[in-house]
Amino acid sequence: QVQVAESGGGLVQPGDSLRLSCVASGRIFRNYFLGWFRQAPGKEREFVAAISYSGGSKYLADSVKGRFTISRDNAKNTVYLQMSSLKPEDTALYYCAANVLYPMPTPDYWGQGTQVTVSA
């Protein structure tokens, strides 16, 4: 049973925008923080963004502030990561994750990941 599932990755050029989506099961969506992590080749997985179940609290890594935003659509059980001004260093496998609390160093649920590649 899939609890969290991402979509929306792809190949884009530097400066482009891309929106990732994460659909979570109803139980998780209503009660958990939802967030995004990424892992580039040869690097450790890192936190990107998170949003509370109410949407009132949002957190972004310093490396993406001003370029990425996180939002949620409660009617669709979906969280979005809107990425703008993409850079080659944003290339990574992006994971959606869910955790009861924030911070979320070891989330309770992980998606399978969606690849984002930024290249000219």
PDB file of C-alpha atoms in Angstrom:
ATOM      1  CA  GLN A   1       0.000   0.000   0.000  1.00  0.00           C
ATOM      2  CA  VAL A   2       1.586   3.225  -1.181  1.00  0.00           C
ATOM      3  CA  GLN A   3       1.535   5.846   1.520  1.00  0.00           C
ATOM      4  CA  VAL A   4       3.520   8.620  -0.164  1.00  0.00           C
ATOM      5  CA  ALA A   5       4.214   8.975  -3.888  1.00  0.00           C
ATOM      6  CA  GLU A   6       6.048  11.670  -5.837  1.00  0.00           C
ATOM      7  CA  SER A   7       5.824  12.775  -9.432  1.00  0.00           C
ATOM      8  CA  GLY A   8       6.858  15.621 -11.684  1.00  0.00           C
ATOM      9  CA  GLY A   9      10.592  15.199 -12.107  1.00  0.00           C
ATOM     10  CA  GLY A  10      12.338  15.657 -15.413  1.00  0.00           C
ATOM     11  CA  LEU A  11      15.158  17.178 -17.413  1.00  0.00           C
ATOM     12  CA  VAL A  12      15.223  20.977 -17.502  1.00  0.00           C
ATOM     13  CA  GLN A  13      17.687  23.698 -18.373  1.00  0.00           C
ATOM     14  CA  PRO A  14      19.319  26.075 -15.897  1.00  0.00           C
ATOM     15  CA  GLY A  15      16.940  28.868 -15.003  1.00  0.00           C
ATOM     16  CA  ASP A  16      13.839  26.801 -15.718  1.00  0.00           C
ATOM     17  CA  SER A  17      11.030  25.979 -13.319  1.00  0.00           C
ATOM     18  CA  LEU A  18       9.556  22.644 -12.324  1.00  0.00           C
ATOM     19  CA  ARG A  19       6.853  21.548  -9.933  1.00  0.00           C
ATOM     20  CA  LEU A  20       6.989  18.303  -8.000  1.00  0.00           C
ATOM     21  CA  SER A  21       3.894  16.719  -6.521  1.00  0.00           C
ATOM     22  CA  CYS A  22       3.502  14.332  -3.623  1.00  0.00           C
ATOM     23  CA  VAL A  23       0.282  12.481  -2.952  1.00  0.00           C
ATOM     24  CA  ALA A  24      -0.142  11.022   0.519  1.00  0.00           C
ATOM     25  CA  SER A  25      -2.764   8.723   1.954  1.00  0.00           C
ATOM     26  CA  GLY A  26      -5.493  10.533   3.817  1.00  0.00           C
ATOM     27  CA  ARG A  27      -4.382   9.457   7.271  1.00  0.00           C
ATOM     28  CA  ILE A  28      -0.865  10.676   6.681  1.00  0.00           C
ATOM     29  CA  PHE A  29      -1.853  13.841   4.906  1.00  0.00           C
ATOM     30  CA  ARG A  30      -4.118  15.006   7.706  1.00  0.00           C
ATOM     31  CA  ASN A  31      -1.772  14.272  10.594  1.00  0.00           C
ATOM     32  CA  TYR A  32       1.830  14.502   9.449  1.00  0.00           C
ATOM     33  CA  PHE A  33       4.350  17.072   8.411  1.00  0.00           C
ATOM     34  CA  LEU A  34       5.162  16.521   4.754  1.00  0.00           C
ATOM     35  CA  GLY A  35       8.506  17.390   3.337  1.00  0.00           C
ATOM     36  CA  TRP A  36      11.002  17.057   0.535  1.00  0.00           C
ATOM     37  CA  PHE A  37      14.530  15.721   0.623  1.00  0.00           C
ATOM     38  CA  ARG A  38      17.024  15.258  -2.172  1.00  0.00           C
ATOM     39  CA  GLN A  39      20.093  13.191  -2.820  1.00  0.00           C
ATOM     40  CA  ALA A  40      22.641  13.989  -5.468  1.00  0.00           C
ATOM     41  CA  PRO A  41      25.082  11.354  -6.773  1.00  0.00           C
ATOM     42  CA  GLY A  42      27.869  10.771  -4.291  1.00  0.00           C
ATOM     43  CA  LYS A  43      26.276  12.989  -1.652  1.00  0.00           C
ATOM     44  CA  GLU A  44      24.183  12.425   1.431  1.00  0.00           C
ATOM     45  CA  ARG A  45      20.477  12.960   1.425  1.00  0.00           C
ATOM     46  CA  GLU A  46      19.593  16.491   2.491  1.00  0.00           C
ATOM     47  CA  PHE A  47      16.499  18.298   3.685  1.00  0.00           C
ATOM     48  CA  VAL A  48      14.859  20.674   1.221  1.00  0.00           C
ATOM     49  CA  ALA A  49      11.482  21.787   2.566  1.00  0.00           C
ATOM     50  CA  ALA A  50       8.635  20.853   4.890  1.00  0.00           C
ATOM     51  CA  ILE A  51       5.110  21.997   5.616  1.00  0.00           C
ATOM     52  CA  SER A  52       2.858  21.394   8.590  1.00  0.00           C
ATOM     53  CA  TYR A  53      -0.494  19.650   8.318  1.00  0.00           C
ATOM     54  CA  SER A  54      -2.272  22.988   8.637  1.00  0.00           C
ATOM     55  CA  GLY A  55       0.006  24.644   6.098  1.00  0.00           C
ATOM     56  CA  GLY A  56       0.708  27.376   8.615  1.00  0.00           C
ATOM     57  CA  SER A  57       4.344  26.433   9.127  1.00  0.00           C
ATOM     58  CA  LYS A  58       6.794  26.089   6.274  1.00  0.00           C
ATOM     59  CA  TYR A  59      10.499  25.378   6.336  1.00  0.00           C
ATOM     60  CA  LEU A  60      13.062  25.693   3.588  1.00  0.00           C
ATOM     61  CA  ALA A  61      16.743  24.854   3.414  1.00  0.00           C
ATOM     62  CA  ASP A  62      18.977  27.892   3.005  1.00  0.00           C
ATOM     63  CA  SER A  63      20.195  26.581  -0.331  1.00  0.00           C
ATOM     64  CA  VAL A  64      16.724  26.874  -1.864  1.00  0.00           C
ATOM     65  CA  LYS A  65      15.244  29.885  -0.112  1.00  0.00           C
ATOM     66  CA  GLY A  66      14.010  32.445  -2.594  1.00  0.00           C
ATOM     67  CA  ARG A  67      13.829  29.834  -5.358  1.00  0.00           C
ATOM     68  CA  PHE A  68      11.660  26.988  -4.025  1.00  0.00           C
ATOM     69  CA  THR A  69       8.283  27.114  -2.334  1.00  0.00           C
ATOM     70  CA  ILE A  70       6.249  24.399  -0.664  1.00  0.00           C
ATOM     71  CA  SER A  71       2.484  24.319  -0.552  1.00  0.00           C
ATOM     72  CA  ARG A  72      -0.361  21.875  -0.082  1.00  0.00           C
ATOM     73  CA  ASP A  73      -3.805  21.249  -1.525  1.00  0.00           C
ATOM     74  CA  ASN A  74      -5.871  19.584   1.141  1.00  0.00           C
ATOM     75  CA  ALA A  75      -8.658  18.702  -1.269  1.00  0.00           C
ATOM     76  CA  LYS A  76      -6.209  16.602  -3.284  1.00  0.00           C
ATOM     77  CA  ASN A  77      -4.058  15.212  -0.446  1.00  0.00           C
ATOM     78  CA  THR A  78      -1.138  16.677  -2.345  1.00  0.00           C
ATOM     79  CA  VAL A  79       1.939  18.664  -1.415  1.00  0.00           C
ATOM     80  CA  TYR A  80       3.848  20.598  -4.041  1.00  0.00           C
ATOM     81  CA  LEU A  81       7.418  21.743  -4.365  1.00  0.00           C
ATOM     82  CA  GLN A  82       7.611  24.616  -6.823  1.00  0.00           C
ATOM     83  CA  MET A  83      11.178  25.019  -8.001  1.00  0.00           C
ATOM     84  CA  SER A  84      12.320  28.101  -9.884  1.00  0.00           C
ATOM     85  CA  SER A  85      15.637  29.417 -11.149  1.00  0.00           C
ATOM     86  CA  LEU A  86      16.936  25.873 -11.171  1.00  0.00           C
ATOM     87  CA  LYS A  87      20.683  25.329 -11.102  1.00  0.00           C
ATOM     88  CA  PRO A  88      22.785  22.328 -12.103  1.00  0.00           C
ATOM     89  CA  GLU A  89      23.514  21.750  -8.421  1.00  0.00           C
ATOM     90  CA  ASP A  90      19.790  21.127  -7.867  1.00  0.00           C
ATOM     91  CA  THR A  91      20.180  17.912  -9.831  1.00  0.00           C
ATOM     92  CA  ALA A  92      19.182  15.073  -7.517  1.00  0.00           C
ATOM     93  CA  LEU A  93      16.683  12.390  -6.722  1.00  0.00           C
ATOM     94  CA  TYR A  94      13.908  14.168  -4.845  1.00  0.00           C
ATOM     95  CA  TYR A  95      11.984  12.299  -2.175  1.00  0.00           C
ATOM     96  CA  CYS A  96       8.744  13.124  -0.459  1.00  0.00           C
ATOM     97  CA  ALA A  97       8.630  12.219   3.213  1.00  0.00           C
ATOM     98  CA  ALA A  98       6.177  12.328   6.092  1.00  0.00           C
ATOM     99  CA  ASN A  99       6.804  12.634   9.793  1.00  0.00           C
ATOM    100  CA  VAL A 100       4.700  13.334  12.829  1.00  0.00           C
ATOM    101  CA  LEU A 101       6.950  16.129  14.006  1.00  0.00           C
ATOM    102  CA  TYR A 102       9.352  18.711  12.642  1.00  0.00           C
ATOM    103  CA  PRO A 103      12.350  18.605  12.386  1.00  0.00           C
ATOM    104  CA  MET A 104      12.233  15.319  10.559  1.00  0.00           C
ATOM    105  CA  PRO A 105      15.705  13.753  10.622  1.00  0.00           C
ATOM    106  CA  THR A 106      14.334  10.255  10.153  1.00  0.00           C
ATOM    107  CA  PRO A 107      10.885  10.482   8.555  1.00  0.00           C
ATOM    108  CA  ASP A 108       8.342   7.772   9.173  1.00  0.00           C
ATOM    109  CA  TYR A 109       7.430   7.429   5.494  1.00  0.00           C
ATOM    110  CA  TRP A 110       9.351   7.861   2.273  1.00  0.00           C
ATOM    111  CA  GLY A 111       8.344   7.917  -1.348  1.00  0.00           C
ATOM    112  CA  GLN A 112      10.314   6.217  -4.105  1.00  0.00           C
ATOM    113  CA  GLY A 113      11.795   9.434  -5.434  1.00  0.00           C
ATOM    114  CA  THR A 114      11.572  11.417  -8.652  1.00  0.00           C
ATOM    115  CA  GLN A 115      14.622  12.474 -10.634  1.00  0.00           C
ATOM    116  CA  VAL A 116      15.315  16.120 -11.361  1.00  0.00           C
ATOM    117  CA  THR A 117      18.140  16.875 -13.766  1.00  0.00           C
ATOM    118  CA  VAL A 118      19.207  20.429 -14.525  1.00  0.00           C
ATOM    119  CA  SER A 119      21.516  20.590 -17.487  1.00  0.00           C
ATOM    120  CA  ALA A 120      22.159  22.741 -20.518  1.00  0.00           C
TER     121      ALA A 120
END
